[in-house]
mmCIF file of C-alpha atoms in Angstrom:
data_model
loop_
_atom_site.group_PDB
_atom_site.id
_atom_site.type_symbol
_atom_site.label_atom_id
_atom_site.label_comp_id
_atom_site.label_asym_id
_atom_site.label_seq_id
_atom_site.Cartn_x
_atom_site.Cartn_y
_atom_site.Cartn_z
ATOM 1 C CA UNK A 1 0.000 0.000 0.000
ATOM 2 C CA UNK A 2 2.861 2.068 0.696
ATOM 3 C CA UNK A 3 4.618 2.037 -2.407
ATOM 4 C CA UNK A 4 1.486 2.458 -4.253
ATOM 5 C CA UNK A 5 0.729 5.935 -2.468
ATOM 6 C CA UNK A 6 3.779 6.890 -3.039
ATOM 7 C CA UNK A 7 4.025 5.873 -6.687
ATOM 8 C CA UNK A 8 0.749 8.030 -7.097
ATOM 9 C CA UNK A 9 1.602 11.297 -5.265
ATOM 10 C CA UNK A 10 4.949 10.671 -7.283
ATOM 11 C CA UNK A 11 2.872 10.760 -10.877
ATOM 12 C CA UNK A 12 0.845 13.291 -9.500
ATOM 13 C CA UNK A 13 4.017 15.815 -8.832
ATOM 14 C CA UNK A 14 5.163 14.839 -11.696
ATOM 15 C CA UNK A 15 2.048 15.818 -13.994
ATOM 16 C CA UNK A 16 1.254 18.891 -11.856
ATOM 17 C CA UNK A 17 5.391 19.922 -12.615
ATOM 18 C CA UNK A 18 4.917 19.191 -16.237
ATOM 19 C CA UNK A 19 2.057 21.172 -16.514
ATOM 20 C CA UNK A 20 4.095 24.083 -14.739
ATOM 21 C CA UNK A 21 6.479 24.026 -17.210
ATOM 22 C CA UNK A 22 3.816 24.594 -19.745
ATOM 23 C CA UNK A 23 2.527 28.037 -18.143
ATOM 24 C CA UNK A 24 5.237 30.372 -19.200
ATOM 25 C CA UNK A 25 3.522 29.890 -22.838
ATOM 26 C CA UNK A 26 0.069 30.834 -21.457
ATOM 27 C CA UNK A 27 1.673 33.309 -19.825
ATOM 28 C CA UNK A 28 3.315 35.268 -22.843
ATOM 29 C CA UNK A 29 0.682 34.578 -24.660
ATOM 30 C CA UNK A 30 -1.203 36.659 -21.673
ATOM 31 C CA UNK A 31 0.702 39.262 -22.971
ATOM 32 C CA UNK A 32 0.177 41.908 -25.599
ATOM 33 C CA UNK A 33 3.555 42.448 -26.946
ATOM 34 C CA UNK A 34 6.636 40.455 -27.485
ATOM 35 C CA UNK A 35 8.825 40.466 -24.110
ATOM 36 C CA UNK A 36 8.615 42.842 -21.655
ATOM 37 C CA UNK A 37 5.327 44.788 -21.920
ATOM 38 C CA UNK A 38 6.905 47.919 -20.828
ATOM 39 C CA UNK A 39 9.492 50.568 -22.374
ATOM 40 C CA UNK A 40 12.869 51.464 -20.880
ATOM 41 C CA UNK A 41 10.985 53.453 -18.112
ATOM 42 C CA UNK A 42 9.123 51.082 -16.135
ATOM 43 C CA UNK A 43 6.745 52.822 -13.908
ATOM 44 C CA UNK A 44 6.746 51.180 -10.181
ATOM 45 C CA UNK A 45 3.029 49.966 -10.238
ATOM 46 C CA UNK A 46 3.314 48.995 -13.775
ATOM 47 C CA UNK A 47 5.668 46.780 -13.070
ATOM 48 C CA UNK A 48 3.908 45.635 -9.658
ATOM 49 C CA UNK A 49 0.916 44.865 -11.901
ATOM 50 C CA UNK A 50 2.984 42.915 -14.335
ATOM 51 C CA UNK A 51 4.609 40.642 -11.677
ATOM 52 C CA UNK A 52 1.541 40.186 -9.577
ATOM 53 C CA UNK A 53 -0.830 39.169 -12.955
ATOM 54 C CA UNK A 54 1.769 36.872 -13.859
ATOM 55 C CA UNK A 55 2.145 35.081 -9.627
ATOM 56 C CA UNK A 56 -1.655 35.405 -10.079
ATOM 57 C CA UNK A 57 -2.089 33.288 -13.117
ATOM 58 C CA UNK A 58 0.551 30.979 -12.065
ATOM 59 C CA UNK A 59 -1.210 29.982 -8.650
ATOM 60 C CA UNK A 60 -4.502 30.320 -10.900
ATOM 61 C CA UNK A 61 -3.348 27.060 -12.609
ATOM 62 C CA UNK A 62 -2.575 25.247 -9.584
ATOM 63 C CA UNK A 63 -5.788 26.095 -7.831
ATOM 64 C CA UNK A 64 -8.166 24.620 -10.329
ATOM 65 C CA UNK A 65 -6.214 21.069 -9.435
ATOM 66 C CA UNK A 66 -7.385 21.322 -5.981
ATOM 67 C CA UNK A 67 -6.729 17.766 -5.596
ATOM 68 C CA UNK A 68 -3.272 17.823 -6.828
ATOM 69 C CA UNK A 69 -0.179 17.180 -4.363
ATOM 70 C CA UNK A 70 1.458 20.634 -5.327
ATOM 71 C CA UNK A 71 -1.653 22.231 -4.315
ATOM 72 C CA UNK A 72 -2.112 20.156 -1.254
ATOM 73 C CA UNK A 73 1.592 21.647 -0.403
ATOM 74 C CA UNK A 74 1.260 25.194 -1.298
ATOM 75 C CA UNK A 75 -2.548 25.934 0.579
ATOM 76 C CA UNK A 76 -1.550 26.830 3.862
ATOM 77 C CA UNK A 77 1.091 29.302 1.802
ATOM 78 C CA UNK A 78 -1.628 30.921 -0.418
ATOM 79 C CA UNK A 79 -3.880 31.432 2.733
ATOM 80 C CA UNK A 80 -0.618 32.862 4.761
ATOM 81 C CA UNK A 81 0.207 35.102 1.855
ATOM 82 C CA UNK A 82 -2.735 37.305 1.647
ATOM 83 C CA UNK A 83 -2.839 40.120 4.101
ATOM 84 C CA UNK A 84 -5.539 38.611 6.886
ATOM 85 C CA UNK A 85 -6.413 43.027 7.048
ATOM 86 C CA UNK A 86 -7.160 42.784 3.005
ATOM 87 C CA UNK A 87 -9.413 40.131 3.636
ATOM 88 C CA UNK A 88 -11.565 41.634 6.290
ATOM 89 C CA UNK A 89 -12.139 44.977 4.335
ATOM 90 C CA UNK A 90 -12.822 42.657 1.187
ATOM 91 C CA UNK A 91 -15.346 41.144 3.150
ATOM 92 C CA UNK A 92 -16.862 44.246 4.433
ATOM 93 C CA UNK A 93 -17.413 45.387 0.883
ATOM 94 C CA UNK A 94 -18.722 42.274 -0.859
ATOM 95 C CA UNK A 95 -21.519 42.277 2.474
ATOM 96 C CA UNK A 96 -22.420 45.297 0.993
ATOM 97 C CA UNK A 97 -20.524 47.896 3.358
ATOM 98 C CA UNK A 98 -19.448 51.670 1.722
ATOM 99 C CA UNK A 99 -16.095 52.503 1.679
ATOM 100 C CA UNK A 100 -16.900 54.627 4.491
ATOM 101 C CA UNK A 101 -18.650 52.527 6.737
ATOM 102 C CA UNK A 102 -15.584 50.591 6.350
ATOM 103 C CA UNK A 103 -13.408 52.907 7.473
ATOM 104 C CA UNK A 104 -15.725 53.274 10.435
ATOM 105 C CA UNK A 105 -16.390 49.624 11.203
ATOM 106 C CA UNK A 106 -12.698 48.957 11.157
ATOM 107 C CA UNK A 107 -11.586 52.145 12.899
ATOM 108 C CA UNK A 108 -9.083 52.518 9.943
ATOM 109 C CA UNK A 109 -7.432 55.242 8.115
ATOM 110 C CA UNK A 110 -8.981 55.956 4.454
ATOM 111 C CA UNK A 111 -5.221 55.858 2.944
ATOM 112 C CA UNK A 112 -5.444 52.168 4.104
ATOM 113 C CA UNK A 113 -8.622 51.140 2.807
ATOM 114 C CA UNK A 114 -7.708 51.929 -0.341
ATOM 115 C CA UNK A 115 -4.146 50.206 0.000
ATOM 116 C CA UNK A 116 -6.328 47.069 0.784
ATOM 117 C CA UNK A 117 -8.652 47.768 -2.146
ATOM 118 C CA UNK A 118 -5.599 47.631 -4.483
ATOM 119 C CA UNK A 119 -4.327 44.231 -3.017
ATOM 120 C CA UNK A 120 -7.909 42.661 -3.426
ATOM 121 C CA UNK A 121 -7.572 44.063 -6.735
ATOM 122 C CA UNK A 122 -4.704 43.043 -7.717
ATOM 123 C CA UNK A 123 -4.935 39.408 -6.533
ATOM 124 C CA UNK A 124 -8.280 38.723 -6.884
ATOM 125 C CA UNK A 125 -10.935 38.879 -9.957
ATOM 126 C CA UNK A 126 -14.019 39.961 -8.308
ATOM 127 C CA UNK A 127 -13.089 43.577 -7.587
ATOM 128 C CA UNK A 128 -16.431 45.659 -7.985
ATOM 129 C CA UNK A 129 -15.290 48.213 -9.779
ATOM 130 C CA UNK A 130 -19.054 49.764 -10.109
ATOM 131 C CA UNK A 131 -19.374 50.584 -6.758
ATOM 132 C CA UNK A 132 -15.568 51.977 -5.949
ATOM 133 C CA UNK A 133 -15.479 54.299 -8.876
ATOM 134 C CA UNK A 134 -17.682 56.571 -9.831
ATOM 135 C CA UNK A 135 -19.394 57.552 -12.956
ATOM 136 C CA UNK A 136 -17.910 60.826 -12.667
ATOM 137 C CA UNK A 137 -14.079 59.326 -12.833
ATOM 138 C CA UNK A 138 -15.070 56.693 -15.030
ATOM 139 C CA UNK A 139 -16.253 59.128 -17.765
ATOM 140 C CA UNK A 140 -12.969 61.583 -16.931
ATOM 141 C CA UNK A 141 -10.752 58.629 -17.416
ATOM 142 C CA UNK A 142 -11.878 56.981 -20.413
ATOM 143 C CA UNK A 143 -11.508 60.116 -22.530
ATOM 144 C CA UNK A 144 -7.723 60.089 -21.639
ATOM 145 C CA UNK A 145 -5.266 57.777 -24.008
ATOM 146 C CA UNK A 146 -2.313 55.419 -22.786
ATOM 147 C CA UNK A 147 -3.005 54.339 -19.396
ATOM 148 C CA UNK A 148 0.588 53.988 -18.726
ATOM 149 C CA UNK A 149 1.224 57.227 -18.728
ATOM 150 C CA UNK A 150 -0.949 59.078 -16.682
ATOM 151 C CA UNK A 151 -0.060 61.039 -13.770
ATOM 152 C CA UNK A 152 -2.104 61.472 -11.156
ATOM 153 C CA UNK A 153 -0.607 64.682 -9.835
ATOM 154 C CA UNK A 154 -0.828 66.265 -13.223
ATOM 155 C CA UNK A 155 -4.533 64.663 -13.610
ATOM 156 C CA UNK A 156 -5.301 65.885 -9.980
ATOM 157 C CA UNK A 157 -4.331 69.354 -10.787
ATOM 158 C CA UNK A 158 -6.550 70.080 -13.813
ATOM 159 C CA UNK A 159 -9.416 68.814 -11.820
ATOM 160 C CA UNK A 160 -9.604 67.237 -8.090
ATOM 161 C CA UNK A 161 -9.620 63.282 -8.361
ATOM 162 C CA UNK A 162 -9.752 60.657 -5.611
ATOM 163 C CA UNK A 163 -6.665 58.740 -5.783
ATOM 164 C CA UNK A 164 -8.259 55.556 -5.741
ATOM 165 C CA UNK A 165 -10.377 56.028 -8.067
ATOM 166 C CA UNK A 166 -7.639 56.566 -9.983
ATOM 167 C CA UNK A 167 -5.637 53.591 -9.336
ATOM 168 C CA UNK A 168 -8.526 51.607 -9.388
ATOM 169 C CA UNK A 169 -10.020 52.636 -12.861
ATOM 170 C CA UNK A 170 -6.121 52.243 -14.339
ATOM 171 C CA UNK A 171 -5.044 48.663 -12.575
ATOM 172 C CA UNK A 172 -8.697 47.713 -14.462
ATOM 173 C CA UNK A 173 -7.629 49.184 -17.340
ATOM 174 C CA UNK A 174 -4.325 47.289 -17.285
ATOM 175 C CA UNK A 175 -5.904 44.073 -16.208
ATOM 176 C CA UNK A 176 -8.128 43.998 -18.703
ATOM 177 C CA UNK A 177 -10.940 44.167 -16.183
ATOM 178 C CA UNK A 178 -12.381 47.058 -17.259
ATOM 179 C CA UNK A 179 -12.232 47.460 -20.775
ATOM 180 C CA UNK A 180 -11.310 50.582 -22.200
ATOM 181 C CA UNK A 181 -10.661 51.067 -26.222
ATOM 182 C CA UNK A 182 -8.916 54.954 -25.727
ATOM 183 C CA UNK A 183 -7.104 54.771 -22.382
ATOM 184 C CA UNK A 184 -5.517 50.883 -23.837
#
């Protein structure tokens, strides 16, 4: 019996590695241009964006083989990873709670609400971008071209913008979450 559970979890590692190997295809295919998606200049949450999307479809693939041995050994590390904080306020909101009443429920600083917001956005697909930006910013941002270029101060300056809104509406943008034909 032994030697049979241990020739299975063996195959199993095995297949779930050889799948692995087959990701970094999916992944550049992810991509919309060859290589690096970014110039010379890489902007800090560009880049942040780029590496996270890429962890997140990586640990993607081994979640849907929840009954896979590589899984089975990297659970307690995907639970670990994600800030416990993140996943309170995340909670909050999909219950139904206002960005507000979070910040009064939790007794927490608006600055980090919207950090949290960003990390549920970033490593998570169910972000409800509907009800954390408004129609306002929405129609504002999608007249503007090149997300990756946009600066908030300069943005800020012509006309007063909640910062994040603003990060929200572009990780969507860049994420493909929210799709945007100009600001692309």
């Amino acid at each position: 019996m032994k030697q049979f559970v241990t020739k299975q979890h063996h195959e199993q590692a095995l297949e779930s590695l050889n799948e692995l190997i087959r990701i970094p295809s999916v992944l550049d295919e992810a991509d919309t241009g060859k290589g690096h998606p970014f110039g010379t200049k890489v902007d800090d949450i560009q880049l942040q964006l780029y590496e996270a999307s890429h962890t997140h479809l990586l640990l993607k693939k081994i979640e849907e083989k929840e009954d896979s041995l590589l899984f089975c050994l990297i659970k307690p590390l995907l639970m670990k990873n994600y800030n416990q904080s993140m996943l309170t306020t995340r909670k909050l909101i999909l219950e139904g709670y206002t960005f507000e009443e979070v910040m009064k429920i939790r007794k927490i600083k608006k600055g980090t609400v919207t950090d949290h917001l960003i990390e549920w956005q970033l490593y998570f697909d169910d972000f409800p971008y509907e009800t954390m930006i408004s129609e306002k910013t929405m129609k504002r941002l999608s007249q503007l071209t090149n997300v990756r270029t946009w600066n908030y101060r300069e943005l800020n300056e012509k006309e007063p913008l909640d910062y994040g809104e603003f990060r929200f509406y572009q990780i969507g943008v860049l994420k493909g979450e929210i799709i945007d034909d100009v600001a692309s």
